């Protein structure tokens, strides 16, 4: 949860998940034990426009660190004091064959993968680039993903296309679909705290909302996520795997738990 500023020293050009700053095996901070603030009657957090498939195709991009889908600003969040509009979503996952790949953990337990839907405060800032440098400039939804019995058709909008963008830098175009299908059914139960971007430049600018309900994908779908993408533009190929940051010390942060 905490920023390690030294990561920013690597700059945007080249950085990796290897080494001392992201040690394996993972150490963790169990933030559920630091909660205690509940707020009955509080307006719940509802993504708006998420069930509208939209009209424009979306761009799916292998940026060498993750698979990222561009989102239209017609998607936004409600229940926060300002209007946060969507920019992109992306995923984090573990190494091939691992069921640990999430960046958040609940009750000390990591999930297989994690979806992030990134928004910025469009009331206060003209661009995401400006917003990402300011406290609470961004709002990211975190959705924990675990392996279940069935294939998850919603995630196939992304996973079935990965083979088209295997190399870093490749892009493809995805027909619009309802982003809401990617979320768990119960949106009123979540944890919220002020934290950072989990990759360089690691700015402390994110209002994090992590839903307590998880979504399921099949073992085959997880395998596809872990094995398809490559982190280099050309041979020699290197599989893009284990792109999650381990949990960081909570320090003095408060974590809100909403269980309306
Ligand atoms: S995350 O959700 O905390 N994993 C996360 C990490 C890094 C970014 C976004 C979310 N990076 C920034 C880029 C900007 C870009 C913005 C929105 O994402 O540094 O250049 O405009 O896509
Ligand atoms: Zn992320």
CSV table of C-alpha atoms and ligand atoms in Angstrom, one decimal:
chain,number,residue,atom,x,y,z
A,1,UNK,CA,0.0,0.0,0.0
A,2,UNK,CA,2.9,2.2,0.6
A,3,UNK,CA,4.9,4.0,-2.0
A,4,UNK,CA,8.5,3.0,-2.3
A,5,UNK,CA,9.8,6.2,-4.0
A,6,UNK,CA,13.1,4.7,-5.0
A,7,UNK,CA,11.1,2.7,-7.7
A,8,UNK,CA,10.5,6.0,-9.4
A,9,UNK,CA,14.2,6.3,-9.9
A,10,UNK,CA,14.1,3.7,-12.6
A,11,UNK,CA,12.0,6.1,-14.7
A,12,UNK,CA,9.3,5.1,-17.1
A,13,UNK,CA,11.6,3.7,-19.8
A,14,UNK,CA,12.6,0.4,-18.3
A,15,UNK,CA,11.6,-1.3,-15.1
A,16,UNK,CA,10.9,-4.9,-14.0
A,17,UNK,CA,9.3,-6.8,-11.2
A,18,UNK,CA,12.6,-8.6,-10.4
A,19,UNK,CA,14.8,-8.0,-7.5
A,20,UNK,CA,14.9,-6.7,-3.9
A,21,UNK,CA,12.1,-4.2,-4.2
A,22,UNK,CA,9.6,-6.8,-5.1
A,23,UNK,CA,10.9,-9.8,-3.1
A,24,UNK,CA,9.6,-13.3,-3.5
A,25,UNK,CA,8.1,-15.1,-1.8
A,26,UNK,CA,5.7,-12.3,-1.2
A,27,UNK,CA,5.5,-10.6,2.2
A,28,UNK,CA,2.1,-9.0,2.8
A,29,UNK,CA,0.1,-6.6,4.8
A,30,UNK,CA,-3.3,-7.9,5.8
A,31,UNK,CA,-5.4,-4.8,5.6
A,32,UNK,CA,-8.6,-6.4,6.7
A,33,UNK,CA,-7.3,-6.4,10.3
A,34,UNK,CA,-6.8,-2.7,10.2
A,35,UNK,CA,-10.4,-1.9,9.3
A,36,UNK,CA,-13.1,-1.1,11.7
A,37,UNK,CA,-14.7,2.0,10.2
A,38,UNK,CA,-18.1,1.0,8.9
A,39,UNK,CA,-20.5,3.5,7.7
A,40,UNK,CA,-24.1,2.4,7.6
A,41,UNK,CA,-26.3,4.3,5.3
A,42,UNK,CA,-23.4,5.6,3.2
A,43,UNK,CA,-24.2,5.9,-0.4
A,44,UNK,CA,-22.7,2.9,-2.2
A,45,UNK,CA,-20.3,3.0,-5.0
A,46,UNK,CA,-21.9,2.3,-8.3
A,47,UNK,CA,-20.1,2.3,-11.6
A,48,UNK,CA,-22.2,4.2,-14.0
A,49,UNK,CA,-22.7,3.5,-17.7
A,50,UNK,CA,-20.8,0.2,-17.1
A,51,UNK,CA,-23.7,-1.8,-18.5
A,52,UNK,CA,-23.8,0.2,-21.7
A,53,UNK,CA,-21.6,-1.5,-24.2
A,54,UNK,CA,-20.7,1.8,-25.9
A,55,UNK,CA,-20.4,2.3,-29.6
A,56,UNK,CA,-16.7,2.7,-30.4
A,57,UNK,CA,-14.3,-0.3,-30.5
A,58,UNK,CA,-11.8,-0.4,-27.6
A,59,UNK,CA,-8.1,-0.7,-28.1
A,60,UNK,CA,-6.3,-3.7,-26.5
A,61,UNK,CA,-2.6,-3.1,-26.0
A,62,UNK,CA,0.3,-5.2,-24.8
A,63,UNK,CA,2.5,-2.5,-23.3
A,64,UNK,CA,5.2,-5.0,-22.1
A,65,UNK,CA,4.0,-4.8,-18.4
A,66,UNK,CA,0.3,-5.8,-18.8
A,67,UNK,CA,-2.6,-6.1,-21.2
A,68,UNK,CA,-4.5,-2.8,-21.2
A,69,UNK,CA,-7.9,-2.0,-22.6
A,70,UNK,CA,-8.8,1.7,-23.3
A,71,UNK,CA,-12.1,2.8,-21.9
A,72,UNK,CA,-14.4,5.6,-23.0
A,73,UNK,CA,-15.1,8.6,-20.7
A,74,UNK,CA,-18.8,7.7,-20.7
A,75,UNK,CA,-18.0,5.3,-17.9
A,76,UNK,CA,-17.8,6.9,-14.5
A,77,UNK,CA,-18.2,6.3,-10.8
A,78,UNK,CA,-20.8,7.4,-8.3
A,79,UNK,CA,-20.5,7.6,-4.6
A,80,UNK,CA,-17.3,9.6,-4.5
A,81,UNK,CA,-17.2,13.3,-4.0
A,82,UNK,CA,-16.1,14.1,-7.5
A,83,UNK,CA,-16.7,12.6,-11.0
A,84,UNK,CA,-14.2,10.0,-11.8
A,85,UNK,CA,-14.3,8.9,-15.4
A,86,UNK,CA,-12.8,5.7,-16.8
A,87,UNK,CA,-9.5,5.7,-18.7
A,88,UNK,CA,-8.3,2.1,-19.0
A,89,UNK,CA,-8.4,-1.3,-17.4
A,90,UNK,CA,-5.6,-3.9,-17.1
A,91,UNK,CA,-4.7,-7.0,-15.2
A,92,UNK,CA,-2.0,-8.3,-12.9
A,93,UNK,CA,-1.2,-12.0,-12.5
A,94,UNK,CA,1.4,-14.5,-11.2
A,95,UNK,CA,3.9,-16.8,-12.8
A,96,UNK,CA,2.9,-19.7,-14.9
A,97,UNK,CA,1.0,-22.3,-12.9
A,98,UNK,CA,0.7,-20.1,-9.8
A,99,UNK,CA,-2.6,-19.2,-8.1
A,100,UNK,CA,-1.0,-16.1,-6.5
A,101,UNK,CA,-1.0,-13.0,-8.7
A,102,UNK,CA,-3.2,-10.4,-7.1
A,103,UNK,CA,-1.8,-7.1,-5.6
A,104,UNK,CA,-4.3,-7.0,-2.8
A,105,UNK,CA,-4.9,-9.7,-0.3
A,106,UNK,CA,-7.9,-10.3,2.0
A,107,UNK,CA,-7.4,-12.2,5.2
A,108,UNK,CA,-3.8,-12.7,4.2
A,109,UNK,CA,-4.9,-14.5,1.1
A,110,UNK,CA,-3.8,-13.6,-2.4
A,111,UNK,CA,-6.0,-14.3,-5.4
A,112,UNK,CA,-4.9,-15.7,-8.8
A,113,UNK,CA,-5.1,-12.4,-10.6
A,114,UNK,CA,-6.5,-8.8,-10.2
A,115,UNK,CA,-8.4,-6.5,-12.6
A,116,UNK,CA,-7.8,-2.8,-12.2
A,117,UNK,CA,-10.2,-0.2,-13.7
A,118,UNK,CA,-8.5,3.2,-13.7
A,119,UNK,CA,-10.5,6.5,-13.5
A,120,UNK,CA,-9.5,10.1,-13.0
A,121,UNK,CA,-11.1,13.1,-11.3
A,122,UNK,CA,-12.5,15.0,-14.3
A,123,UNK,CA,-14.0,17.7,-12.1
A,124,UNK,CA,-10.6,18.8,-10.9
A,125,UNK,CA,-8.2,17.9,-13.7
A,126,UNK,CA,-8.1,18.2,-17.5
A,127,UNK,CA,-6.2,15.1,-18.1
A,128,UNK,CA,-5.2,11.8,-16.4
A,129,UNK,CA,-1.6,12.8,-16.6
A,130,UNK,CA,-2.3,15.8,-14.4
A,131,UNK,CA,-4.6,13.9,-12.1
A,132,UNK,CA,-2.2,11.0,-11.5
A,133,UNK,CA,0.2,13.3,-9.7
A,134,UNK,CA,-2.3,14.6,-7.2
A,135,UNK,CA,-3.7,13.0,-4.0
A,136,UNK,CA,-7.0,11.3,-4.9
A,137,UNK,CA,-6.6,12.3,-8.5
A,138,UNK,CA,-7.2,8.7,-9.6
A,139,UNK,CA,-9.8,6.1,-8.5
A,140,UNK,CA,-9.0,2.5,-9.3
A,141,UNK,CA,-11.4,-0.4,-8.8
A,142,UNK,CA,-9.7,-3.6,-7.8
A,143,UNK,CA,-11.4,-6.9,-8.7
A,144,UNK,CA,-9.9,-10.1,-7.3
A,145,UNK,CA,-10.0,-13.0,-9.6
A,146,UNK,CA,-9.9,-16.7,-8.6
A,147,UNK,CA,-10.1,-20.0,-10.4
A,148,UNK,CA,-13.6,-21.5,-10.5
A,149,UNK,CA,-15.3,-24.4,-12.4
A,150,UNK,CA,-16.6,-22.4,-15.3
A,151,UNK,CA,-15.3,-20.4,-18.1
A,152,UNK,CA,-16.2,-16.7,-17.5
A,153,UNK,CA,-17.6,-15.4,-20.9
A,154,UNK,CA,-17.1,-11.7,-20.0
A,155,UNK,CA,-13.3,-12.2,-19.6
A,156,UNK,CA,-13.2,-13.8,-23.0
A,157,UNK,CA,-13.6,-10.4,-24.5
A,158,UNK,CA,-10.0,-9.8,-23.5
A,159,UNK,CA,-8.5,-13.3,-23.1
A,160,UNK,CA,-9.6,-14.6,-26.5
A,161,UNK,CA,-7.7,-11.8,-28.1
A,162,UNK,CA,-4.4,-12.1,-26.3
A,163,UNK,CA,-2.8,-14.2,-29.1
A,164,UNK,CA,-3.2,-11.2,-31.4
A,165,UNK,CA,-1.0,-9.0,-29.3
A,166,UNK,CA,1.7,-11.4,-28.1
A,167,UNK,CA,4.6,-9.0,-28.5
A,168,UNK,CA,5.1,-5.8,-26.6
A,169,UNK,CA,3.8,-2.9,-28.5
A,170,UNK,CA,1.1,-4.8,-30.4
A,171,UNK,CA,-2.5,-3.6,-30.3
A,172,UNK,CA,-5.8,-4.9,-31.5
A,173,UNK,CA,-9.3,-3.5,-31.6
A,174,UNK,CA,-12.1,-5.1,-29.5
A,175,UNK,CA,-15.8,-4.6,-30.2
A,176,UNK,CA,-17.6,-2.7,-27.3
A,177,UNK,CA,-18.9,-4.8,-24.5
A,178,UNK,CA,-20.4,-4.2,-21.1
A,179,UNK,CA,-17.6,-3.6,-18.6
A,180,UNK,CA,-20.0,-4.3,-15.8
A,181,UNK,CA,-19.8,-8.0,-16.6
A,182,UNK,CA,-16.2,-8.0,-15.4
A,183,UNK,CA,-17.3,-6.9,-11.9
A,184,UNK,CA,-18.6,-9.1,-9.1
A,185,UNK,CA,-22.4,-9.1,-8.6
A,186,UNK,CA,-22.3,-7.4,-5.2
A,187,UNK,CA,-20.8,-4.0,-5.5
A,188,UNK,CA,-21.8,-2.6,-2.0
A,189,UNK,CA,-19.1,-4.6,-0.2
A,190,UNK,CA,-15.7,-3.2,-0.6
A,191,UNK,CA,-12.5,-1.9,1.1
A,192,UNK,CA,-11.4,1.6,0.4
A,193,UNK,CA,-8.1,3.4,1.2
A,194,UNK,CA,-5.8,6.1,-0.2
A,195,UNK,CA,-2.8,4.5,-1.8
A,196,UNK,CA,-0.5,4.6,-4.8
A,197,UNK,CA,0.0,3.5,-8.3
A,198,UNK,CA,1.4,0.0,-8.1
A,199,UNK,CA,3.9,0.5,-10.8
A,200,UNK,CA,6.4,3.4,-11.5
A,201,UNK,CA,6.0,6.3,-11.0
A,202,UNK,CA,4.1,5.0,-7.9
A,203,UNK,CA,2.5,8.3,-7.2
A,204,UNK,CA,0.3,8.4,-4.0
A,205,UNK,CA,-2.7,9.5,-6.0
A,206,UNK,CA,-5.1,6.6,-5.9
A,207,UNK,CA,-8.4,6.2,-4.1
A,208,UNK,CA,-8.4,2.4,-4.1
A,209,UNK,CA,-11.7,0.4,-3.9
A,210,UNK,CA,-11.3,-3.3,-3.7
A,211,UNK,CA,-14.5,-5.4,-3.8
A,212,UNK,CA,-14.7,-8.1,-1.2
A,213,UNK,CA,-16.5,-10.4,-3.6
A,214,UNK,CA,-14.3,-12.2,-6.1
A,215,UNK,CA,-14.9,-13.1,-9.7
A,216,UNK,CA,-14.1,-16.6,-11.1
A,217,UNK,CA,-12.4,-17.5,-14.3
A,218,UNK,CA,-11.6,-21.1,-15.4
A,219,UNK,CA,-8.2,-22.7,-15.0
A,220,UNK,CA,-7.8,-22.6,-18.8
A,221,UNK,CA,-8.5,-18.9,-18.8
A,222,UNK,CA,-5.9,-18.2,-16.1
A,223,UNK,CA,-3.4,-20.3,-18.1
A,224,UNK,CA,-4.1,-18.2,-21.2
A,225,UNK,CA,-3.5,-15.0,-19.2
A,226,UNK,CA,-0.3,-16.3,-17.7
A,227,UNK,CA,1.2,-17.8,-20.8
A,228,UNK,CA,0.2,-15.9,-23.9
A,229,UNK,CA,1.8,-12.5,-23.7
A,230,UNK,CA,5.5,-11.7,-24.2
A,231,UNK,CA,7.3,-8.8,-22.5
A,232,UNK,CA,9.6,-8.0,-25.4
A,233,UNK,CA,9.0,-6.6,-28.9
A,234,UNK,CA,10.8,-9.4,-30.6
A,235,UNK,CA,12.8,-12.6,-30.1
A,236,UNK,CA,14.2,-13.8,-27.8
A,237,UNK,CA,10.8,-14.3,-26.4
A,238,UNK,CA,10.2,-13.7,-22.7
A,239,UNK,CA,6.8,-14.6,-21.2
A,240,UNK,CA,5.0,-11.6,-19.5
A,241,UNK,CA,4.3,-13.2,-16.2
A,242,UNK,CA,4.3,-12.3,-12.5
A,243,UNK,CA,3.5,-8.6,-13.0
A,244,UNK,CA,2.1,-7.9,-9.5
A,245,UNK,CA,3.6,-5.8,-6.8
A,246,UNK,CA,3.7,-7.3,-3.4
A,247,UNK,CA,1.7,-5.6,-0.6
A,248,UNK,CA,3.4,-2.8,1.2
A,249,UNK,CA,3.2,-1.6,4.8
A,250,UNK,CA,0.0,0.1,5.6
A,251,UNK,CA,1.7,2.7,7.8
A,252,UNK,CA,-0.9,5.1,9.3
A,253,UNK,CA,-3.5,4.6,6.6
A,254,UNK,CA,-7.1,3.8,7.5
A,255,UNK,CA,-9.0,1.3,5.4
A,256,UNK,CA,-12.7,1.8,5.1
A,257,UNK,CA,-14.8,-1.4,5.0
A,258,UNK,CA,-18.2,-1.0,3.6
A,259,UNK,CA,-20.6,-3.9,4.1
A,260,UNK,CA,-24.0,-2.4,3.6
B,1,LIG,S1,-2.4,0.7,-11.1
B,1,LIG,O1,-3.8,0.6,-11.3
B,1,LIG,O2,-2.0,1.2,-9.8
B,1,LIG,N1,-1.7,-0.7,-11.3
B,1,LIG,C1,-1.7,1.8,-12.2
B,1,LIG,C2,-0.4,1.8,-12.3
B,1,LIG,C3,0.2,2.7,-13.3
B,1,LIG,C4,-0.6,3.6,-14.0
B,1,LIG,C5,-2.0,3.5,-13.9
B,1,LIG,C6,-2.5,2.6,-13.0
B,1,LIG,N2,0.0,4.4,-14.9
B,1,LIG,C7,-0.5,5.5,-15.6
B,1,LIG,C8,0.6,6.0,-16.6
B,1,LIG,C9,0.0,7.2,-17.4
B,1,LIG,C10,-1.3,6.9,-18.0
B,1,LIG,C11,-2.3,6.4,-16.9
B,1,LIG,C12,-3.6,6.0,-17.4
B,1,LIG,O3,-1.7,5.2,-16.2
B,1,LIG,O4,1.8,6.3,-15.9
B,1,LIG,O5,0.9,7.5,-18.4
B,1,LIG,O6,-1.9,8.0,-18.6
B,1,LIG,O7,-3.6,5.0,-18.4
B,2,LIG,ZN1,-2.8,-2.2,-11.8
